[in-house]
Coordinates of C-alpha atoms (C1' of nucleotides) in Angstrom, one line a residue:
Chain A
M1 CA 97.9 102.3 106.1
D2 CA 98.4 105.1 108.6
V3 CA 101.6 106.9 109.6
R4 CA 102.0 104.9 112.8
T5 CA 102.2 101.6 110.9
L6 CA 104.7 103.2 108.4
C7 CA 106.9 104.3 111.3
L8 CA 106.8 100.8 112.8
G9 CA 107.9 99.5 109.4
A10 CA 110.6 102.0 109.1
L11 CA 112.0 100.9 112.5
M12 CA 112.0 97.2 111.5
G13 CA 115.4 97.9 109.9
G14 CA 116.9 99.2 113.1
E15 CA 116.8 102.3 115.3
A16 CA 116.3 105.7 113.9
T17 CA 115.4 109.3 114.8
G18 CA 112.2 110.9 113.5
Y19 CA 114.2 112.9 111.2
E20 CA 115.9 109.8 109.7
I21 CA 112.5 108.2 109.3
R22 CA 111.3 111.1 107.3
K23 CA 114.4 110.8 105.1
M24 CA 113.5 107.1 104.4
F25 CA 110.3 108.4 102.9
E26 CA 111.8 111.5 101.3
D27 CA 115.0 110.1 99.8
G28 CA 115.5 106.6 101.0
T29 CA 114.2 103.1 101.1
F30 CA 110.5 103.9 100.8
S31 CA 110.7 107.2 98.9
H32 CA 109.2 106.0 95.6
F33 CA 106.1 104.3 97.0
Q34 CA 105.2 105.9 100.3
I35 CA 105.1 109.4 101.8
A36 CA 105.0 110.7 105.3
S37 CA 105.8 114.2 106.5
L38 CA 107.4 115.3 109.8
G39 CA 104.1 116.8 110.9
S40 CA 102.6 113.3 111.0
I41 CA 105.8 111.3 112.0
Y42 CA 106.5 113.1 115.3
P43 CA 102.9 112.8 116.7
A44 CA 102.9 109.2 115.5
L45 CA 106.1 108.4 117.4
T46 CA 104.7 110.0 120.5
K47 CA 101.6 107.9 120.3
L48 CA 103.6 104.7 119.7
T49 CA 105.7 105.5 122.7
Q50 CA 102.6 105.9 124.8
D51 CA 101.3 102.6 123.5
G52 CA 104.5 100.8 124.4
L53 CA 105.3 99.9 120.8
V54 CA 108.5 101.9 120.6
T55 CA 111.0 103.3 123.1
F56 CA 113.6 106.0 122.7
V57 CA 116.9 107.0 124.2
E58 CA 117.6 110.7 124.4
H59 CA 121.1 111.6 123.2
E60 CA 122.2 114.9 124.4
Q61 CA 124.5 116.5 121.8
E62 CA 126.8 119.4 122.3
N63 CA 125.6 122.5 120.6
R64 CA 122.9 120.6 118.8
P65 CA 119.3 119.8 119.6
D66 CA 118.8 116.6 121.5
K67 CA 118.4 113.4 119.4
K68 CA 115.7 110.9 120.3
I69 CA 116.7 107.6 118.9
Y70 CA 113.7 105.4 118.6
Q71 CA 113.6 101.6 118.6
L72 CA 110.9 99.0 118.3
T73 CA 109.9 97.1 121.4
S74 CA 109.2 93.4 121.0
E75 CA 105.5 94.2 121.4
G76 CA 105.9 96.8 118.6
R77 CA 107.6 94.2 116.4
R78 CA 104.8 91.7 117.0
S79 CA 102.1 94.4 116.4
F80 CA 103.6 95.3 113.1
L81 CA 103.9 91.7 111.9
R82 CA 100.3 91.2 113.0
T83 CA 99.2 94.2 111.0
L84 CA 101.1 92.8 107.9
L85 CA 99.1 89.6 108.1
Q86 CA 95.7 91.1 108.9
T87 CA 95.6 94.4 106.8
R88 CA 94.0 94.5 103.5
P89 CA 96.4 96.8 101.6
G90 CA 94.9 100.1 100.5
E91 CA 94.5 100.9 96.8
D92 CA 97.6 102.0 94.9
R93 CA 97.4 105.6 94.0
Y94 CA 99.6 107.6 91.7
R95 CA 99.3 111.4 91.9
S96 CA 100.9 113.6 89.3
D97 CA 100.2 117.3 88.8
I98 CA 102.3 117.2 85.6
L99 CA 100.2 114.5 83.9
F100 CA 97.0 116.3 85.0
M101 CA 98.3 119.5 83.4
L102 CA 99.4 117.7 80.2
T103 CA 95.8 116.6 79.8
F104 CA 95.2 120.2 78.8
A105 CA 98.1 120.5 76.5
E106 CA 95.8 121.9 73.7
E107 CA 95.2 124.9 75.9
M108 CA 98.7 125.9 76.6
P109 CA 101.8 127.1 74.7
L110 CA 103.9 124.4 73.1
E111 CA 106.9 125.5 75.1
L112 CA 105.1 124.8 78.4
T113 CA 104.1 121.4 77.2
E114 CA 107.6 120.5 76.3
A115 CA 109.0 121.9 79.6
L116 CA 106.5 119.8 81.6
I117 CA 107.4 116.7 79.7
D118 CA 111.1 117.4 80.2
E119 CA 110.6 118.0 83.9
F120 CA 108.6 114.8 84.2
A121 CA 111.5 112.9 82.5
A122 CA 114.1 114.6 84.7
R123 CA 112.3 113.6 87.8
H124 CA 112.0 110.0 86.8
Q125 CA 115.6 109.9 85.7
M126 CA 116.6 111.1 89.1
M127 CA 114.3 108.6 90.8
S128 CA 115.6 105.7 88.8
Q129 CA 119.2 106.5 89.9
Q130 CA 118.1 107.1 93.5
I131 CA 116.5 103.7 93.8
D132 CA 119.6 101.7 92.9
P133 CA 120.1 99.2 95.8
D134 CA 123.8 98.8 95.2
K135 CA 124.5 102.2 96.6
D136 CA 123.8 100.7 100.0
D137 CA 126.8 98.8 101.1
G138 CA 125.6 97.9 104.5
T139 CA 128.3 99.9 106.3
D140 CA 126.2 103.0 106.5
A141 CA 124.3 102.7 109.8
Q142 CA 121.9 105.5 108.8
G143 CA 121.5 104.5 105.2
S144 CA 118.7 102.6 103.6
R145 CA 117.8 99.1 104.7
W146 CA 118.1 96.9 101.6
H147 CA 120.4 94.5 103.6
D148 CA 119.9 92.6 106.7
E149 CA 122.3 92.2 109.7
D150 CA 124.4 89.6 107.8
G151 CA 124.9 91.9 104.8
N152 CA 122.6 89.8 102.6
P153 CA 120.4 91.8 100.3
K154 CA 116.7 91.4 101.2
P155 CA 114.8 89.8 98.3
G156 CA 111.6 91.7 99.0
C157 CA 113.4 95.1 98.9
C158 CA 115.3 94.2 95.8
F159 CA 112.0 93.2 94.1
V160 CA 110.3 96.4 95.0
A161 CA 113.3 98.4 94.0
G162 CA 113.5 96.6 90.6
L163 CA 109.8 97.2 90.1
G164 CA 110.3 100.9 90.7
Q165 CA 113.1 101.1 88.3
A166 CA 111.2 99.2 85.7
M167 CA 108.4 101.8 86.0
C168 CA 110.8 104.7 85.7
D169 CA 112.5 103.2 82.7
A170 CA 109.2 102.5 81.0
T171 CA 108.2 106.1 81.6
L172 CA 111.5 107.4 80.1
K173 CA 111.3 105.1 77.2
F174 CA 107.7 106.2 76.4
I175 CA 108.7 109.9 76.6
R176 CA 111.7 109.3 74.3
E177 CA 109.4 107.6 71.7
N178 CA 106.4 109.8 71.9
K179 CA 107.4 113.3 73.0
Q180 CA 108.1 114.6 69.5
G181 CA 105.0 113.0 68.1
L182 CA 102.9 114.8 70.7
L183 CA 104.4 118.1 69.9
D184 CA 103.9 117.6 66.2
Q185 CA 100.2 116.6 66.8
L186 CA 99.7 119.7 68.9
K187 CA 101.1 121.9 66.1
N188 CA 98.6 120.4 63.6
Y189 CA 95.8 120.5 66.1
K190 CA 96.3 124.2 66.7
A191 CA 96.7 125.0 63.0
N192 CA 93.4 123.3 62.3
K193 CA 91.6 125.3 64.9
S194 CA 92.7 128.7 63.6
Chain B
M1 CA 97.3 121.2 93.2
D2 CA 94.1 121.6 95.3
V3 CA 90.7 120.1 94.8
R4 CA 89.3 123.4 93.5
T5 CA 91.7 123.5 90.6
L6 CA 91.1 119.8 89.9
C7 CA 87.3 120.5 89.7
L8 CA 87.9 123.4 87.3
G9 CA 89.9 121.1 85.2
A10 CA 87.3 118.4 85.3
L11 CA 84.7 120.9 84.1
M12 CA 86.9 122.1 81.2
G13 CA 85.5 119.1 79.3
G14 CA 81.9 120.2 79.7
E15 CA 79.3 120.3 82.4
A16 CA 79.0 117.7 85.1
T17 CA 77.6 117.0 88.6
G18 CA 79.7 116.6 91.6
Y19 CA 79.1 112.9 91.5
E20 CA 80.3 112.7 87.9
I21 CA 83.4 114.7 88.8
R22 CA 84.2 112.1 91.4
K23 CA 83.8 109.4 88.8
M24 CA 86.3 111.0 86.6
F25 CA 88.8 110.7 89.4
E26 CA 87.6 107.3 90.5
D27 CA 87.1 105.4 87.2
G28 CA 87.4 107.9 84.4
T29 CA 89.7 110.2 82.6
F30 CA 91.9 111.2 85.6
S31 CA 91.7 108.1 87.6
H32 CA 95.2 106.8 87.2
F33 CA 97.0 110.0 88.1
Q34 CA 94.8 112.1 90.4
I35 CA 92.5 111.5 93.3
A36 CA 89.7 113.5 94.9
S37 CA 86.9 112.3 97.2
L38 CA 83.3 113.5 97.4
G39 CA 84.1 115.0 100.8
S40 CA 86.4 117.5 99.2
I41 CA 84.6 117.9 95.8
Y42 CA 81.3 119.2 97.2
P43 CA 82.9 121.9 99.4
A44 CA 85.2 122.9 96.5
L45 CA 82.2 123.3 94.2
T46 CA 80.4 125.4 96.8
K47 CA 83.4 127.6 97.2
L48 CA 83.9 127.9 93.4
T49 CA 80.3 129.0 93.0
Q50 CA 80.7 131.6 95.7
D51 CA 83.8 132.9 93.8
G52 CA 81.9 133.0 90.5
L53 CA 84.1 130.5 88.8
V54 CA 81.3 128.0 88.2
T55 CA 77.5 128.1 88.0
F56 CA 75.0 125.3 88.4
V57 CA 71.5 124.6 87.2
E58 CA 69.4 122.5 89.6
H59 CA 67.5 119.7 87.8
E60 CA 64.6 118.4 89.9
Q61 CA 64.2 114.7 89.2
E62 CA 61.2 112.7 90.0
N63 CA 61.7 110.3 93.0
R64 CA 65.4 111.2 93.0
P65 CA 67.6 113.7 94.8
D66 CA 68.0 116.9 92.9
K67 CA 70.9 117.1 90.5
K68 CA 73.1 120.1 90.4
I69 CA 74.8 120.4 87.0
Y70 CA 77.9 122.5 87.2
Q71 CA 79.5 124.5 84.5
L72 CA 82.5 126.7 84.2
T73 CA 82.0 130.5 83.8
S74 CA 84.2 132.3 81.4
E75 CA 85.9 133.7 84.5
G76 CA 86.4 130.1 85.7
R77 CA 87.9 129.1 82.4
R78 CA 90.3 132.0 82.4
S79 CA 91.2 131.3 86.0
F80 CA 92.0 127.7 85.3
L81 CA 94.2 128.5 82.3
R82 CA 96.0 131.1 84.3
T83 CA 96.7 128.5 87.0
L84 CA 98.0 126.1 84.3
L85 CA 100.5 128.8 83.2
Q86 CA 101.6 130.0 86.6
T87 CA 101.6 126.9 88.8
R88 CA 104.7 125.0 89.5
P89 CA 103.5 121.4 89.4
G90 CA 103.8 119.5 92.7
E91 CA 106.0 116.5 93.0
D92 CA 104.8 113.2 91.6
R93 CA 104.0 110.8 94.3
Y94 CA 103.2 107.2 94.1
R95 CA 101.7 105.5 97.1
S96 CA 101.3 101.7 97.4
D97 CA 100.6 99.8 100.5
I98 CA 101.3 96.6 98.7
L99 CA 104.9 97.6 97.7
F100 CA 105.5 98.7 101.3
M101 CA 104.3 95.4 102.6
L102 CA 106.4 93.5 100.1
T103 CA 109.5 95.2 101.5
F104 CA 109.0 92.9 104.5
A105 CA 108.5 89.8 102.5
E106 CA 111.1 88.0 104.6
E107 CA 108.9 88.3 107.6
M108 CA 105.7 86.9 106.1
P109 CA 104.5 83.5 104.9
L110 CA 105.3 82.8 101.2
E111 CA 101.6 82.5 100.4
L112 CA 100.9 86.0 101.5
T113 CA 103.8 87.4 99.4
E114 CA 102.5 85.6 96.4
A115 CA 98.9 86.8 97.0
L116 CA 100.1 90.4 97.3
I117 CA 102.0 90.2 94.1
D118 CA 99.0 88.7 92.3
E119 CA 96.7 91.4 93.6
F120 CA 99.2 94.0 92.5
A121 CA 99.3 92.5 89.1
A122 CA 95.5 92.2 88.9
R123 CA 95.0 95.8 89.8
H124 CA 97.4 97.0 87.1
Q125 CA 95.8 94.7 84.6
M126 CA 92.5 96.3 85.3
M127 CA 93.9 99.8 85.2
S128 CA 95.6 99.1 81.9
Q129 CA 92.2 98.1 80.4
Q130 CA 90.4 101.0 82.0
I131 CA 92.7 103.6 80.5
D132 CA 92.1 102.6 76.9
P133 CA 91.0 105.8 75.2
D134 CA 89.2 104.0 72.4
K135 CA 86.4 103.0 74.6
D136 CA 85.3 106.6 74.6
D137 CA 83.5 107.1 71.3
G138 CA 82.5 110.7 72.0
T139 CA 78.7 109.9 72.0
D140 CA 78.6 109.3 75.8
A141 CA 77.9 112.7 77.3
Q142 CA 78.9 111.6 80.8
G143 CA 81.9 109.5 79.8
S144 CA 85.5 110.5 79.8
R145 CA 86.8 113.4 77.8
W146 CA 89.5 112.2 75.5
H147 CA 87.8 113.9 72.6
D148 CA 86.9 117.5 71.9
E149 CA 83.6 118.9 70.5
D150 CA 84.5 117.9 66.9
G151 CA 85.2 114.3 67.9
N152 CA 88.9 114.6 67.5
P153 CA 91.0 112.8 70.1
K154 CA 93.0 115.2 72.2
P155 CA 96.7 114.7 71.8
G156 CA 97.5 115.6 75.4
C157 CA 95.0 113.1 76.8
C158 CA 96.2 110.3 74.4
F159 CA 99.8 111.0 75.5
V160 CA 98.9 110.8 79.2
A161 CA 96.8 107.7 78.6
G162 CA 99.6 106.0 76.6
L163 CA 102.1 106.8 79.4
G164 CA 99.8 105.3 82.0
Q165 CA 99.4 102.1 79.9
A166 CA 103.2 101.9 79.4
M167 CA 103.7 102.0 83.1
C168 CA 101.1 99.3 83.7
D169 CA 102.6 97.1 81.1
A170 CA 106.1 97.6 82.5
T171 CA 104.8 96.6 85.9
L172 CA 103.1 93.5 84.6
K173 CA 106.1 92.5 82.5
F174 CA 108.4 92.9 85.6
I175 CA 106.1 90.7 87.7
R176 CA 105.9 88.0 85.0
E177 CA 109.7 88.0 84.8
N178 CA 110.6 88.3 88.5
K179 CA 107.8 86.9 90.6
Q180 CA 109.0 83.3 90.6
G181 CA 112.6 84.4 91.2
L182 CA 111.6 86.3 94.3
L183 CA 109.6 83.4 95.7
D184 CA 112.6 81.1 95.1
Q185 CA 115.0 83.5 96.8
L186 CA 112.7 83.8 99.7
K187 CA 112.6 80.1 100.1
N188 CA 116.4 80.0 100.2
Y189 CA 116.6 82.9 102.5
K190 CA 114.3 81.3 105.0
A191 CA 116.1 78.0 104.8
N192 CA 119.4 79.7 105.5
K193 CA 118.0 81.4 108.6
S194 CA 116.8 78.2 110.2
Chain C
dG1 C1' 134.0 139.1 106.6
dA2 C1' 129.3 138.7 106.1
dT3 C1' 125.2 137.0 104.6
dT4 C1' 122.8 133.4 102.3
dG5 C1' 121.3 128.8 101.9
dA6 C1' 121.6 123.8 103.1
dC7 C1' 121.6 120.2 106.7
dT8 C1' 120.6 118.2 111.2
dA9 C1' 116.9 117.9 114.7
dT10 C1' 112.4 118.4 117.3
dA11 C1' 107.9 120.4 117.8
dT12 C1' 103.4 122.6 116.8
dC13 C1' 99.4 124.2 114.4
dG14 C1' 96.0 125.8 110.9
dA15 C1' 94.2 124.2 106.7
dA16 C1' 93.2 120.6 103.5
dT17 C1' 91.7 116.1 102.6
dT18 C1' 90.1 111.5 103.5
dG19 C1' 86.9 108.1 104.7
dA20 C1' 82.8 107.1 106.8
dT21 C1' 78.2 108.0 107.5
dA22 C1' 73.3 109.8 106.7
dT23 C1' 69.5 110.4 103.5
dA24 C1' 66.6 108.8 99.7
dT25 C1' 65.2 105.7 95.8
dG26 C1' 65.4 102.5 91.9
dA27 C1' 67.2 98.6 89.8
dT28 C1' 69.3 94.2 89.9
dA29 C1' 70.7 89.8 91.8
dG30 C1' 70.4 86.0 94.8
Chain D
dC1 C1' 62.1 89.3 100.1
dT2 C1' 66.3 91.1 101.1
dA3 C1' 70.9 92.5 100.1
dT4 C1' 73.7 95.2 97.4
dC5 C1' 74.8 98.4 94.0
dA6 C1' 74.2 102.9 91.5
dT7 C1' 72.7 107.6 91.5
dA8 C1' 73.0 112.0 94.1
dT9 C1' 74.1 115.5 97.8
dA10 C1' 75.8 116.7 102.2
dT11 C1' 78.3 116.7 106.6
dC12 C1' 82.0 115.7 109.9
dA13 C1' 85.5 113.6 112.9
dA14 C1' 90.1 112.0 112.3
dT15 C1' 94.0 112.1 109.7
dT16 C1' 97.6 114.2 107.3
dC17 C1' 100.0 117.9 105.0
dG18 C1' 102.7 122.0 104.6
dA19 C1' 104.4 125.8 106.7
dT20 C1' 106.6 127.8 110.5
dA21 C1' 109.5 128.3 114.8
dT22 C1' 113.7 127.3 117.1
dA23 C1' 118.7 126.5 117.0
dG24 C1' 123.2 125.3 115.9
dT25 C1' 126.9 123.8 112.1
dC26 C1' 128.9 124.1 107.7
dA27 C1' 130.0 125.6 103.1
dA28 C1' 129.6 128.8 99.5
dT29 C1' 129.2 133.0 97.4
dC30 C1' 129.6 138.0 97.2

DNA sequence: GATTGACTATATCGAATTGATATATGATAG
DNA sequence: CTATCATATATCAATTCGATATAGTCAATC
């Protein structure tokens, strides 16, 4: 799923600037299961404009850089929905440097292992809190898009958010239950080697 | 964490060909938390050879393309361990087209929503089984590397594998408990709109 | 009162990575 | 008898990332 499609999806919830779209992937609605950087979003929006799938209004601001507020065209909306129906979703991929590094726990000092696990837990703790759909009350125009125009929560979004939280919680639970055990095993393991 | 570092890590468990390294990221040891494609692995190995961090022996095979079996040099091993100690691990990122698409469940036919959820569950089911560290009995030279030379399971690897399974299980549990609820909500949601 | 860092906002570009393709052959399945 | 898959390396265009440039506001710290 390329960045152009992701941008169309981001604009399904209403108008937004490129910067706001990045925030949806960085902090907001999509942050825990998709990624897109500014370096790919801006070219994507330019291309989409050329193809007539989005339009933008330029808002000149005093003492601030101009704002380009993008919006789906009806053609863009149709195109996105067609993509949804026709695309075979790509594989799920989870990428974690910390887990990769922990694979080599035997080769590093115990303190580093513990620090990595703690950092991993802290990140998931933060993510779990960030996902919470209740924080979006529908009044914040630039906020996330868990609710539709009538203020009803969108079932699909709630499901995905709940799934994300369940994964975070499972991760935290596993760490609570197994961190000390790992550290003890590592101590033994290292004692045996020397 | 770049592909060169990932290759060094893959070779920490013993010698391997480029093809086998890809398998570790595709099916094997690292498959559920790191990715690397052949198009990046081969150039990385070439570069690592030039830098003296790995060496390879070319095995000519009858009626088969030559095999280059790569191995860490002691310099390569030291370099990798240094990287482990010095690198700040990059952010964890989870990427899922299916979850992104499910965000727009309101806009698609119910059957597609259900199919996407089922596919998501099936993938995680498969992953959960694939992770199982017991399948590696230490006799398979080309298999995964959950065990060290003495046949002892590596605590770090077991921890990471367990964490992966816990995440899969949590995902499957969530789907079991919430799939039907979502489908029902979507039915109501759509009825309200028309 | 001054500098530092964080936030809003767009844009560009080199470097890294993906994903597809080419090449070659054996084995297995339909 | 013909796909398709597995082994194995290699290359390359297209995509995407990550860093940087620009530019102004605001808050905090020193």
